[in-house]
Amino acid sequence: MALNYSKQVMEHFLHPRNIGEMKDYDGTAQVGNPVCGDQLDFFIKVKDEKIEDVKFLSFGCASNIATASILTEEVKGMSLEDAKKYDWNKVVMELGGLPKQKIHCSILAVEGLQKAIEDYESKNL
Amino acid sequence: MEVYLDNSATTKLDPRVFEAMKPYFDSKYGNASSIHKMGQENNIKMIQCKEEIAKLIGGDPDCIIFTGSATEANNMIIKGVAKKNEDKGKHILISSIEHPSVKKSAEYLKKYGFEIEFIPVNSDGIVELDKIKKMIRSDTILISVMTVNNEIGTIQPIEKIATFAKKNGILFHTDAVQAVPYINFNVKAWGIDFLSLSAHKFNGPLGIGIAYLADKRSITPLIHGGGQEYNVRGGTYNIPGIVGVTEALKLAYTEKEDAIKNVSELTQYLWKRIQDEIDDVSLNGSSEHRTSNNLNILFRRIEGEAILMDLSVKGIYVSTGSACSAENLRASSVLSEIGLKDNDLNSNIRFTLSKFNTKEEIDYTVDSLVDTVKRLRSFTPIK
């Protein structure tokens, strides 16, 4: 199996940004890949329809952690509208590429963030 | 520091084995099938190697066929037995924890009308003979049970199974790749029909395996060529490899006492320190019936590949049977066979030691592992 992670992936895996729990969140979501068992929890704090703060927890491999880490870095301060549309391809690009069999990690991370935003929106109709 | 703890994947070539092989690359390079002196000297060498190997495993020299790998040996035996015996029956039993080279060879045969059934293991990761007794039929032609499992190191009761198979007129194969030097084979006395070995699992070179065939007529050959290996497996004799596997097997068994003592002490020390210093861990598979080089450990609430990568950065090389990847998205089937819960299937690390490991290496490993587990557990969402 070829599993040659980029420098960026390893950097985010070893030093994940915005990692940890958030108590006073406005929206949260848990997503998992039933096949590989990975799990991500997202928490967002919203102010003026923007993501004021974002945090995540991970049960997953190096690329699971790295994709969530870079995504949180990217969307912090972003409007909810833009964050909802964030493309997983951009996560892969920002990380300098992902091994083919790990692309699904980036999709899971983006899905987790979207669901946390949906959770916020459903509570703030 | 670099610490290699992935010896069930492959091992370091013993320098003495390398020395023994060298002349056969650059000075004694004759084709063992050539009838001139240079060829015949190597032919004699090859026969001596078979005699030496036969002595070490309690078999006959004529029953030894050299292959390119144990994967090739397993393919040759499973498919070859099926083809040869299809008129007698099309029912094959293999254990549920076999290596993919056995499992996929058997599954391939389904296309040709063979019925493959998997013998379950108990929660210790051991095949029980009673289960096999209930599964055999009048059309069962082959039973294949590995000697030692590659993921959890559990030792299977192959002597009993071989005896039972013989009594019932069923051929018996064992993939013994992980068994050297932990099991002292006596293939003839035990009634083993087929056995597979691979040099690189016991400090020998890559690219050379052994298929032991008690009766060469019980398989149909797959690799046709220049008549080598009694027409059972064509291909120019790999003399450096043959010399290498023989030397490695000889060293493994003649030095086994010291090697096993050393490995066993280090493995126990590693496991004791892990239990003392890390919470929520458990050993997968029998603690009693396993080879002393293997620790397969569940680290609850964190993911195996993340542990592996974190350790790899620190120069410690281990493995996980449950890599989350497209090639192998599913968690280890061996671990689910022994009854691990879904939540725990992706949280396991296999440490496999060798005679080359030292106490300093194990200390460095545990010191690093404690930090790795602490870091990954600091942000796990699993309660």
Short mmCIF file of C-alpha atoms in Angstrom, two decimals:
data_model
loop_
_atom_site.label_atom_id
_atom_site.label_comp_id
_atom_site.label_asym_id
_atom_site.label_seq_id
_atom_site.Cartn_x
_atom_site.Cartn_y
_atom_site.Cartn_z
CA MET A 1 0.00 0.00 0.00
CA ALA A 2 1.42 3.36 -0.96
CA LEU A 3 0.88 5.74 1.90
CA ASN A 4 3.24 8.59 1.37
CA TYR A 5 1.80 11.52 3.26
CA SER A 6 2.80 15.06 2.28
CA LYS A 7 4.72 17.30 4.66
CA GLN A 8 1.56 19.31 5.25
CA VAL A 9 -0.44 16.24 6.24
CA MET A 10 2.23 15.17 8.70
CA GLU A 11 2.51 18.70 10.07
CA HIS A 12 -1.25 18.92 10.72
CA PHE A 13 -1.33 15.36 12.08
CA LEU A 14 1.45 16.07 14.55
CA HIS A 15 0.25 19.60 15.40
CA PRO A 16 -3.48 19.71 14.76
CA ARG A 17 -5.06 23.18 14.88
CA ASN A 18 -8.31 23.90 16.71
CA ILE A 19 -8.42 20.52 18.32
CA GLY A 20 -10.32 19.82 21.53
CA GLU A 21 -13.78 20.08 22.95
CA MET A 22 -15.94 23.22 22.99
CA LYS A 23 -18.48 23.56 25.78
CA ASP A 24 -20.54 26.61 24.76
CA TYR A 25 -20.97 25.75 21.10
CA ASP A 26 -23.81 26.99 18.91
CA GLY A 27 -23.78 23.99 16.60
CA THR A 28 -22.30 20.52 16.71
CA ALA A 29 -22.24 17.33 14.66
CA GLN A 30 -20.73 13.90 14.77
CA VAL A 31 -19.88 12.11 11.54
CA GLY A 32 -18.32 8.75 10.94
CA ASN A 33 -17.29 6.45 8.20
CA PRO A 34 -19.01 3.17 9.02
CA VAL A 35 -16.58 1.22 6.86
CA CYS A 36 -13.23 2.40 8.16
CA GLY A 37 -14.52 3.38 11.61
CA ASP A 38 -13.22 6.96 11.58
CA GLN A 39 -15.14 9.53 13.56
CA LEU A 40 -15.09 13.34 13.76
CA ASP A 41 -16.95 15.67 16.13
CA PHE A 42 -17.26 19.33 15.13
CA PHE A 43 -18.24 22.28 17.29
CA ILE A 44 -18.87 25.82 16.03
CA LYS A 45 -19.42 29.15 17.69
CA VAL A 46 -21.32 31.59 15.47
CA LYS A 47 -21.38 35.36 15.58
CA ASP A 48 -22.98 37.63 12.94
CA GLU A 49 -23.55 34.59 10.70
CA LYS A 50 -19.83 33.93 10.70
CA ILE A 51 -17.85 31.08 12.21
CA GLU A 52 -16.28 32.80 15.16
CA ASP A 53 -14.66 29.67 16.50
CA VAL A 54 -14.46 26.03 15.46
CA LYS A 55 -13.08 22.96 17.17
CA PHE A 56 -12.97 19.24 16.47
CA LEU A 57 -12.29 15.89 18.05
CA SER A 58 -10.99 12.94 16.07
CA PHE A 59 -10.95 9.18 16.22
CA GLY A 60 -9.13 8.52 13.01
CA CYS A 61 -5.96 8.12 11.05
CA ALA A 62 -3.35 10.77 10.31
CA SER A 63 -5.23 12.09 7.29
CA ASN A 64 -8.52 12.20 9.19
CA ILE A 65 -6.88 14.46 11.77
CA ALA A 66 -5.00 16.52 9.17
CA THR A 67 -8.02 17.15 6.93
CA ALA A 68 -10.18 18.30 9.84
CA SER A 69 -7.34 20.43 11.16
CA ILE A 70 -6.73 22.31 7.92
CA LEU A 71 -10.47 22.69 7.31
CA THR A 72 -10.98 24.37 10.68
CA GLU A 73 -8.08 26.68 9.95
CA GLU A 74 -9.59 27.60 6.57
CA VAL A 75 -13.14 28.27 7.74
CA LYS A 76 -12.46 30.16 10.94
CA GLY A 77 -13.92 33.64 10.41
CA MET A 78 -15.70 32.59 7.23
CA SER A 79 -19.39 33.32 6.64
CA LEU A 80 -21.70 30.37 7.19
CA GLU A 81 -22.78 30.58 3.55
CA ASP A 82 -19.21 30.27 2.27
CA ALA A 83 -18.29 27.61 4.81
CA LYS A 84 -21.25 25.46 3.76
CA LYS A 85 -20.01 25.53 0.19
CA TYR A 86 -16.41 24.69 1.07
CA ASP A 87 -15.15 22.19 -1.47
CA TRP A 88 -13.36 19.07 -0.22
CA ASN A 89 -11.05 19.27 -3.23
CA LYS A 90 -9.65 22.43 -1.70
CA VAL A 91 -8.82 20.54 1.51
CA VAL A 92 -6.87 18.02 -0.55
CA MET A 93 -5.09 20.81 -2.42
CA GLU A 94 -4.18 22.75 0.71
CA LEU A 95 -2.66 19.59 2.16
CA GLY A 96 -0.46 19.15 -0.89
CA GLY A 97 -2.45 16.12 -1.97
CA LEU A 98 -3.71 13.02 -0.21
CA PRO A 99 -3.08 9.37 -1.04
CA LYS A 100 -5.93 8.20 -3.26
CA GLN A 101 -7.33 5.84 -0.66
CA LYS A 102 -7.49 8.69 1.85
CA ILE A 103 -9.53 11.16 -0.21
CA HIS A 104 -12.63 10.06 1.67
CA CYS A 105 -11.19 11.65 4.82
CA SER A 106 -11.51 15.12 3.30
CA ILE A 107 -15.10 14.42 2.28
CA LEU A 108 -15.92 13.28 5.82
CA ALA A 109 -14.40 16.43 7.34
CA VAL A 110 -16.36 18.74 5.03
CA GLU A 111 -19.53 16.78 5.74
CA GLY A 112 -18.94 17.14 9.49
CA LEU A 113 -18.57 20.88 9.24
CA GLN A 114 -21.68 21.21 7.07
CA LYS A 115 -23.69 19.20 9.55
CA ALA A 116 -22.50 21.35 12.46
CA ILE A 117 -23.69 24.42 10.52
CA GLU A 118 -27.01 22.70 9.79
CA ASP A 119 -27.33 21.96 13.51
CA TYR A 120 -26.82 25.65 14.30
CA GLU A 121 -29.30 26.69 11.63
CA SER A 122 -31.96 24.27 12.79
CA LYS A 123 -31.74 25.73 16.28
CA ASN A 124 -31.80 29.33 15.03
CA LEU A 125 -34.60 29.39 12.47
CA MET B 1 16.90 5.74 17.59
CA GLU B 2 15.23 3.40 15.13
CA VAL B 3 13.35 0.41 16.49
CA TYR B 4 12.07 -2.28 14.15
CA LEU B 5 9.12 -4.11 15.68
CA ASP B 6 7.46 -5.39 12.52
CA ASN B 7 9.16 -8.76 12.23
CA SER B 8 6.02 -10.59 11.18
CA ALA B 9 6.03 -8.42 8.07
CA THR B 10 9.64 -9.12 7.24
CA THR B 11 12.93 -9.48 9.06
CA LYS B 12 16.47 -8.25 8.78
CA LEU B 13 18.74 -10.52 6.79
CA ASP B 14 21.19 -12.18 9.18
CA PRO B 15 24.68 -11.02 8.09
CA ARG B 16 25.91 -14.62 8.20
CA VAL B 17 23.17 -15.63 5.76
CA PHE B 18 24.20 -12.81 3.46
CA GLU B 19 27.83 -13.99 3.59
CA ALA B 20 26.81 -17.54 2.73
CA MET B 21 24.81 -16.29 -0.29
CA LYS B 22 27.38 -13.91 -1.78
CA PRO B 23 29.57 -16.37 -3.72
CA TYR B 24 26.50 -17.66 -5.55
CA PHE B 25 25.89 -14.26 -7.10
CA ASP B 26 29.32 -13.48 -8.50
CA SER B 27 31.49 -16.57 -8.68
CA LYS B 28 29.40 -19.72 -8.33
CA TYR B 29 26.66 -18.58 -10.66
CA GLY B 30 26.19 -21.68 -12.79
CA ASN B 31 22.69 -22.79 -13.72
CA ALA B 32 21.97 -25.82 -11.53
CA SER B 33 20.34 -27.52 -14.52
CA SER B 34 23.47 -27.21 -16.70
CA ILE B 35 25.49 -30.36 -16.96
CA HIS B 36 28.93 -28.76 -16.92
CA LYS B 37 30.95 -28.54 -13.73
CA MET B 38 29.78 -25.09 -12.71
CA GLY B 39 26.17 -26.15 -13.07
CA GLN B 40 26.54 -29.52 -11.42
CA GLU B 41 28.34 -28.08 -8.41
CA ASN B 42 25.30 -25.93 -7.81
CA ASN B 43 22.99 -28.85 -8.40
CA ILE B 44 24.84 -30.75 -5.69
CA LYS B 45 24.63 -27.69 -3.44
CA MET B 46 20.88 -27.48 -4.01
CA ILE B 47 20.43 -31.14 -3.09
CA GLN B 48 22.53 -30.65 0.05
CA CYS B 49 20.31 -27.72 0.97
CA LYS B 50 17.20 -29.87 0.62
CA GLU B 51 18.78 -32.52 2.82
CA GLU B 52 19.61 -29.94 5.45
CA ILE B 53 16.13 -28.41 5.39
CA ALA B 54 14.49 -31.84 5.51
CA LYS B 55 16.47 -32.68 8.65
CA LEU B 56 15.39 -29.43 10.32
CA ILE B 57 11.67 -30.00 9.73
CA GLY B 58 11.59 -33.78 9.98
CA GLY B 59 10.79 -34.45 6.36
CA ASP B 60 12.23 -35.98 3.20
CA PRO B 61 14.58 -33.97 0.93
CA ASP B 62 12.69 -35.05 -2.18
CA CYS B 63 9.52 -33.45 -0.89
CA ILE B 64 11.02 -29.95 -0.85
CA ILE B 65 10.15 -27.60 -3.70
CA PHE B 66 11.65 -24.11 -3.76
CA THR B 67 9.29 -21.31 -4.74
CA GLY B 68 9.52 -17.54 -5.06
CA SER B 69 7.53 -16.94 -1.88
CA ALA B 70 5.19 -18.60 0.57
CA THR B 71 2.37 -16.90 -1.30
CA GLU B 72 3.41 -18.89 -4.35
CA ALA B 73 3.66 -22.07 -2.26
CA ASN B 74 0.15 -21.53 -0.88
CA ASN B 75 -1.26 -20.87 -4.35
CA MET B 76 0.52 -23.93 -5.74
CA ILE B 77 -0.83 -26.17 -2.99
CA ILE B 78 -4.43 -24.93 -2.67
CA LYS B 79 -5.08 -24.65 -6.41
CA GLY B 80 -2.94 -27.67 -7.28
CA VAL B 81 -4.71 -29.96 -4.82
CA ALA B 82 -8.10 -28.75 -6.02
CA LYS B 83 -7.32 -29.40 -9.67
CA LYS B 84 -5.78 -32.78 -9.00
CA ASN B 85 -8.56 -34.02 -6.71
CA GLU B 86 -11.68 -32.48 -8.25
CA ASP B 87 -13.02 -35.89 -9.18
CA LYS B 88 -12.85 -36.98 -5.55
CA GLY B 89 -14.66 -33.95 -4.20
CA LYS B 90 -14.96 -30.20 -4.28
CA HIS B 91 -15.22 -29.36 -0.59
CA ILE B 92 -12.34 -27.49 1.05
CA LEU B 93 -12.04 -26.35 4.68
CA ILE B 94 -9.77 -23.47 5.62
CA SER B 95 -9.56 -21.62 8.92
CA SER B 96 -11.23 -18.24 9.13
CA ILE B 97 -7.92 -16.56 10.03
CA GLU B 98 -5.79 -17.68 7.09
CA HIS B 99 -3.43 -15.35 5.27
CA PRO B 100 -4.89 -13.81 2.08
CA SER B 101 -2.70 -16.07 -0.08
CA VAL B 102 -4.63 -19.07 1.24
CA LYS B 103 -7.99 -17.36 1.55
CA LYS B 104 -7.96 -15.80 -1.91
CA SER B 105 -6.61 -18.94 -3.57
CA ALA B 106 -9.52 -20.86 -2.04
CA GLU B 107 -12.04 -18.18 -2.99
CA TYR B 108 -10.76 -18.22 -6.56
CA LEU B 109 -11.70 -21.90 -6.70
CA LYS B 110 -15.36 -21.10 -6.08
CA LYS B 111 -15.55 -20.05 -9.74
CA TYR B 112 -14.73 -23.62 -10.66
CA GLY B 113 -17.45 -25.16 -8.53
CA PHE B 114 -15.52 -25.71 -5.32
CA GLU B 115 -17.24 -25.15 -2.03
CA ILE B 116 -15.09 -23.35 0.53
CA GLU B 117 -16.03 -23.36 4.19
CA PHE B 118 -14.30 -21.44 6.94
CA ILE B 119 -13.43 -23.12 10.21
CA PRO B 120 -14.17 -20.62 12.99
CA VAL B 121 -11.74 -19.82 15.80
CA ASN B 122 -12.58 -19.39 19.47
CA SER B 123 -12.15 -16.07 21.27
CA ASP B 124 -8.52 -16.96 21.95
CA GLY B 125 -7.92 -17.11 18.20
CA ILE B 126 -7.48 -20.89 18.11
CA VAL B 127 -9.08 -23.44 15.75
CA GLU B 128 -10.76 -26.27 17.67
CA LEU B 129 -10.54 -29.79 16.28
CA ASP B 130 -14.12 -30.50 17.39
CA LYS B 131 -15.34 -27.84 14.98
CA ILE B 132 -13.49 -29.51 12.11
CA LYS B 133 -14.92 -32.89 13.06
CA LYS B 134 -18.41 -31.51 12.51
CA MET B 135 -17.53 -29.81 9.24
CA ILE B 136 -15.88 -32.56 7.21
CA ARG B 137 -17.89 -34.38 4.55
CA SER B 138 -17.33 -37.33 2.28
CA ASP B 139 -16.31 -34.92 -0.48
CA THR B 140 -13.82 -32.89 1.61
CA ILE B 141 -10.48 -33.02 -0.17
CA LEU B 142 -8.36 -30.54 1.78
CA ILE B 143 -8.07 -28.88 5.18
CA SER B 144 -5.78 -25.86 5.49
CA VAL B 145 -4.95 -24.38 8.89
CA MET B 146 -1.98 -22.10 9.46
CA THR B 147 0.55 -23.06 12.14
CA VAL B 148 0.82 -19.58 13.66
CA ASN B 149 -1.45 -16.65 12.90
CA ASN B 150 0.30 -13.66 11.37
CA GLU B 151 -1.68 -10.99 13.22
CA ILE B 152 -2.08 -12.31 16.74
CA GLY B 153 0.62 -15.00 16.86
CA THR B 154 -1.71 -17.74 18.09
CA ILE B 155 -0.44 -21.30 17.71
CA GLN B 156 -2.86 -23.75 16.12
CA PRO B 157 -3.12 -27.45 17.08
CA ILE B 158 -1.85 -28.58 13.67
CA GLU B 159 -0.43 -31.88 14.86
CA LYS B 160 -3.88 -32.96 16.06
CA ILE B 161 -5.58 -31.66 12.93
CA ALA B 162 -3.06 -33.40 10.67
CA THR B 163 -3.60 -36.71 12.46
CA PHE B 164 -7.37 -36.32 12.22
CA ALA B 165 -7.20 -35.43 8.51
CA LYS B 166 -5.01 -38.42 7.75
CA LYS B 167 -7.40 -40.77 9.57
CA ASN B 168 -10.23 -39.46 7.42
CA GLY B 169 -8.35 -39.58 4.13
CA ILE B 170 -8.30 -35.78 3.75
CA LEU B 171 -5.19 -33.90 2.69
CA PHE B 172 -3.81 -31.37 5.18
CA HIS B 173 -1.90 -28.16 4.47
CA THR B 174 -0.37 -25.74 6.94
CA ASP B 175 0.98 -22.29 6.16
CA ALA B 176 3.90 -22.25 8.58
CA VAL B 177 5.28 -18.86 7.63
CA GLN B 178 5.19 -17.38 11.13
CA ALA B 179 6.24 -20.53 12.95
CA VAL B 180 10.04 -20.52 12.66
CA PRO B 181 11.75 -21.05 15.10
CA TYR B 182 8.90 -21.26 17.60
CA ILE B 183 7.56 -24.63 16.47
CA ASN B 184 9.75 -27.73 16.06
CA PHE B 185 8.24 -29.42 13.05
CA ASN B 186 8.19 -33.12 12.46
CA VAL B 187 6.25 -33.14 9.23
CA LYS B 188 6.51 -36.87 8.56
CA ALA B 189 5.61 -37.99 12.05
CA TRP B 190 2.76 -35.50 12.24
CA GLY B 191 1.37 -36.58 8.89
CA ILE B 192 1.47 -33.14 7.32
CA ASP B 193 0.83 -33.37 3.58
CA PHE B 194 1.78 -29.81 2.66
CA LEU B 195 3.66 -27.06 4.43
CA SER B 196 4.69 -23.56 3.28
CA LEU B 197 7.63 -21.48 4.50
CA SER B 198 9.20 -18.15 3.60
CA ALA B 199 12.86 -17.27 4.22
CA HIS B 200 12.39 -13.55 4.85
CA LYS B 201 10.27 -14.25 7.93
CA PHE B 202 13.24 -15.81 9.72
CA ASN B 203 16.15 -13.55 8.83
CA GLY B 204 16.65 -15.06 5.40
CA PRO B 205 16.40 -13.32 2.02
CA LEU B 206 13.28 -12.14 0.21
CA GLY B 207 12.15 -13.99 -2.89
CA ILE B 208 12.53 -17.57 -1.72
CA GLY B 209 9.89 -19.85 -0.24
CA ILE B 210 9.47 -23.54 0.37
CA ALA B 211 6.56 -25.81 -0.50
CA TYR B 212 6.83 -29.15 1.26
CA LEU B 213 4.85 -31.74 -0.67
CA ALA B 214 4.69 -35.14 1.06
CA ASP B 215 3.44 -36.61 -2.21
CA LYS B 216 4.16 -34.57 -5.31
CA ARG B 217 1.49 -36.51 -7.20
CA SER B 218 -1.24 -35.02 -5.03
CA ILE B 219 -1.08 -31.67 -6.83
CA THR B 220 -1.38 -30.54 -10.43
CA PRO B 221 1.52 -28.21 -11.24
CA LEU B 222 0.74 -24.56 -12.02
CA ILE B 223 4.09 -23.30 -13.27
CA HIS B 224 5.28 -25.12 -16.33
CA GLY B 225 8.77 -24.69 -17.64
CA GLY B 226 12.10 -26.41 -18.00
CA GLY B 227 11.37 -29.43 -15.85
CA GLN B 228 12.93 -28.14 -12.65
CA GLU B 229 11.69 -29.38 -9.27
CA TYR B 230 10.48 -32.73 -10.63
CA ASN B 231 8.30 -30.87 -13.14
CA VAL B 232 6.27 -29.47 -10.27
CA ARG B 233 7.58 -25.91 -10.51
CA GLY B 234 9.45 -24.63 -13.52
CA GLY B 235 12.01 -21.83 -13.30
CA THR B 236 15.79 -21.67 -12.98
CA TYR B 237 16.91 -22.69 -9.50
CA ASN B 238 17.50 -19.62 -7.35
CA ILE B 239 20.74 -20.86 -5.85
CA PRO B 240 21.63 -17.75 -3.79
CA GLY B 241 18.10 -17.83 -2.37
CA ILE B 242 18.24 -21.57 -1.75
CA VAL B 243 21.55 -21.23 0.07
CA GLY B 244 20.07 -18.27 1.99
CA VAL B 245 16.90 -20.00 3.12
CA THR B 246 18.86 -23.07 4.19
CA GLU B 247 21.40 -21.08 6.19
CA ALA B 248 18.65 -18.96 7.76
CA LEU B 249 16.59 -22.00 8.76
CA LYS B 250 19.68 -23.72 10.17
CA LEU B 251 20.64 -20.67 12.24
CA ALA B 252 17.05 -20.14 13.38
CA TYR B 253 16.76 -23.67 14.78
CA THR B 254 20.29 -24.16 16.08
CA GLU B 255 20.19 -20.85 17.94
CA LYS B 256 16.55 -20.94 18.87
CA GLU B 257 17.00 -21.41 22.59
CA ASP B 258 18.89 -18.16 23.18
CA ALA B 259 16.88 -16.27 20.58
CA ILE B 260 13.51 -17.28 22.01
CA LYS B 261 14.68 -16.58 25.55
CA ASN B 262 15.76 -13.08 24.58
CA VAL B 263 12.66 -12.32 22.52
CA SER B 264 10.35 -13.74 25.14
CA GLU B 265 11.90 -11.67 27.94
CA LEU B 266 11.69 -8.50 25.87
CA THR B 267 8.10 -9.17 24.79
CA GLN B 268 7.02 -9.79 28.37
CA TYR B 269 8.85 -6.69 29.52
CA LEU B 270 7.19 -4.63 26.78
CA TRP B 271 3.74 -5.91 27.70
CA LYS B 272 4.30 -5.38 31.42
CA ARG B 273 5.43 -1.79 30.94
CA ILE B 274 2.49 -1.06 28.63
CA GLN B 275 0.03 -2.46 31.16
CA ASP B 276 1.66 -0.52 34.01
CA GLU B 277 1.83 2.78 32.17
CA ILE B 278 -1.15 2.91 29.80
CA ASP B 279 -4.84 2.49 30.73
CA ASP B 280 -7.47 0.69 28.76
CA VAL B 281 -5.31 -1.74 26.86
CA SER B 282 -5.78 -5.45 26.29
CA LEU B 283 -4.03 -8.28 24.53
CA ASN B 284 -5.71 -9.77 21.46
CA GLY B 285 -5.63 -13.54 21.24
CA SER B 286 -4.54 -16.23 23.64
CA SER B 287 -1.86 -15.16 26.10
CA GLU B 288 -0.80 -18.78 26.51
CA HIS B 289 -0.84 -20.30 23.01
CA ARG B 290 1.04 -17.64 21.10
CA THR B 291 4.57 -17.21 19.80
CA SER B 292 6.71 -15.20 22.17
CA ASN B 293 7.55 -12.53 19.57
CA ASN B 294 3.99 -11.27 19.10
CA LEU B 295 1.98 -8.68 21.01
CA ASN B 296 -1.21 -7.53 19.36
CA ILE B 297 -2.64 -4.87 21.61
CA LEU B 298 -5.91 -2.99 21.71
CA PHE B 299 -5.54 0.68 22.69
CA ARG B 300 -9.13 1.68 23.33
CA ARG B 301 -10.58 4.95 21.99
CA ILE B 302 -7.79 5.78 19.54
CA GLU B 303 -7.14 4.71 15.99
CA GLY B 304 -4.43 2.23 15.08
CA GLU B 305 -3.03 3.93 12.02
CA ALA B 306 -2.70 7.20 13.93
CA ILE B 307 -0.70 5.37 16.61
CA LEU B 308 1.43 3.75 13.90
CA MET B 309 2.17 7.06 12.14
CA ASP B 310 2.94 8.86 15.38
CA LEU B 311 5.38 6.10 16.38
CA SER B 312 6.84 6.02 12.87
CA VAL B 313 7.79 9.70 13.19
CA LYS B 314 9.67 8.72 16.35
CA GLY B 315 11.51 5.96 14.49
CA ILE B 316 9.47 3.05 15.83
CA TYR B 317 8.07 0.71 13.22
CA VAL B 318 5.03 -1.40 14.05
CA SER B 319 1.97 -2.47 12.14
CA THR B 320 -1.78 -2.40 12.28
CA GLY B 321 -3.99 -5.00 10.69
CA SER B 322 -6.69 -2.44 10.40
CA ALA B 323 -5.40 0.31 8.17
CA CYS B 324 -8.21 2.50 6.97
CA SER B 325 -7.56 2.65 3.25
CA ALA B 326 -9.36 1.91 0.04
CA GLU B 327 -7.19 -1.12 -0.54
CA ASN B 328 -8.15 -2.53 2.80
CA LEU B 329 -11.00 -0.44 4.16
CA ARG B 330 -12.39 -3.22 6.25
CA ALA B 331 -10.92 -3.82 9.64
CA SER B 332 -8.87 -6.93 10.29
CA SER B 333 -10.99 -10.03 9.86
CA VAL B 334 -8.84 -11.95 12.36
CA LEU B 335 -9.74 -9.50 15.10
CA SER B 336 -13.44 -9.64 14.27
CA GLU B 337 -13.21 -13.45 14.16
CA ILE B 338 -12.00 -13.48 17.77
CA GLY B 339 -14.95 -11.34 18.73
CA LEU B 340 -13.62 -7.80 19.07
CA LYS B 341 -16.44 -5.26 19.15
CA ASP B 342 -16.88 -2.97 16.14
CA ASN B 343 -15.71 0.00 18.21
CA ASP B 344 -12.44 -1.73 19.00
CA LEU B 345 -11.60 -3.12 15.57
CA ASN B 346 -9.60 -0.10 14.44
CA SER B 347 -7.59 0.45 17.61
CA ASN B 348 -4.98 -2.26 17.47
CA ILE B 349 -1.24 -2.39 17.06
CA ARG B 350 0.92 -5.41 16.35
CA PHE B 351 4.40 -5.44 17.84
CA THR B 352 6.56 -8.31 16.57
CA LEU B 353 10.04 -8.60 17.99
CA SER B 354 13.18 -10.36 16.79
CA LYS B 355 16.46 -11.63 18.13
CA PHE B 356 18.02 -8.30 17.16
CA ASN B 357 15.93 -6.15 19.53
CA THR B 358 17.40 -4.80 22.78
CA LYS B 359 16.02 -3.66 26.13
CA GLU B 360 17.04 -0.08 25.34
CA GLU B 361 14.89 -0.22 22.22
CA ILE B 362 11.92 -1.50 24.19
CA ASP B 363 12.35 1.23 26.80
CA TYR B 364 12.45 3.88 24.08
CA THR B 365 9.36 2.31 22.50
CA VAL B 366 7.31 2.41 25.70
CA ASP B 367 8.45 5.94 26.59
CA SER B 368 7.36 7.09 23.13
CA LEU B 369 4.17 5.07 23.13
CA VAL B 370 3.03 6.59 26.42
CA ASP B 371 3.27 10.06 24.85
CA THR B 372 1.63 8.95 21.61
CA VAL B 373 -1.36 7.39 23.36
CA LYS B 374 -1.71 10.37 25.68
CA ARG B 375 -1.71 12.80 22.76
CA LEU B 376 -4.23 10.87 20.65
CA ARG B 377 -6.49 10.25 23.62
CA SER B 378 -6.48 13.95 24.48
CA PHE B 379 -8.72 14.62 21.48
CA THR B 380 -10.70 11.44 20.91
CA PRO B 381 -14.48 11.82 20.78
CA ILE B 382 -14.94 8.22 21.97
CA LYS B 383 -15.95 8.08 25.62
#
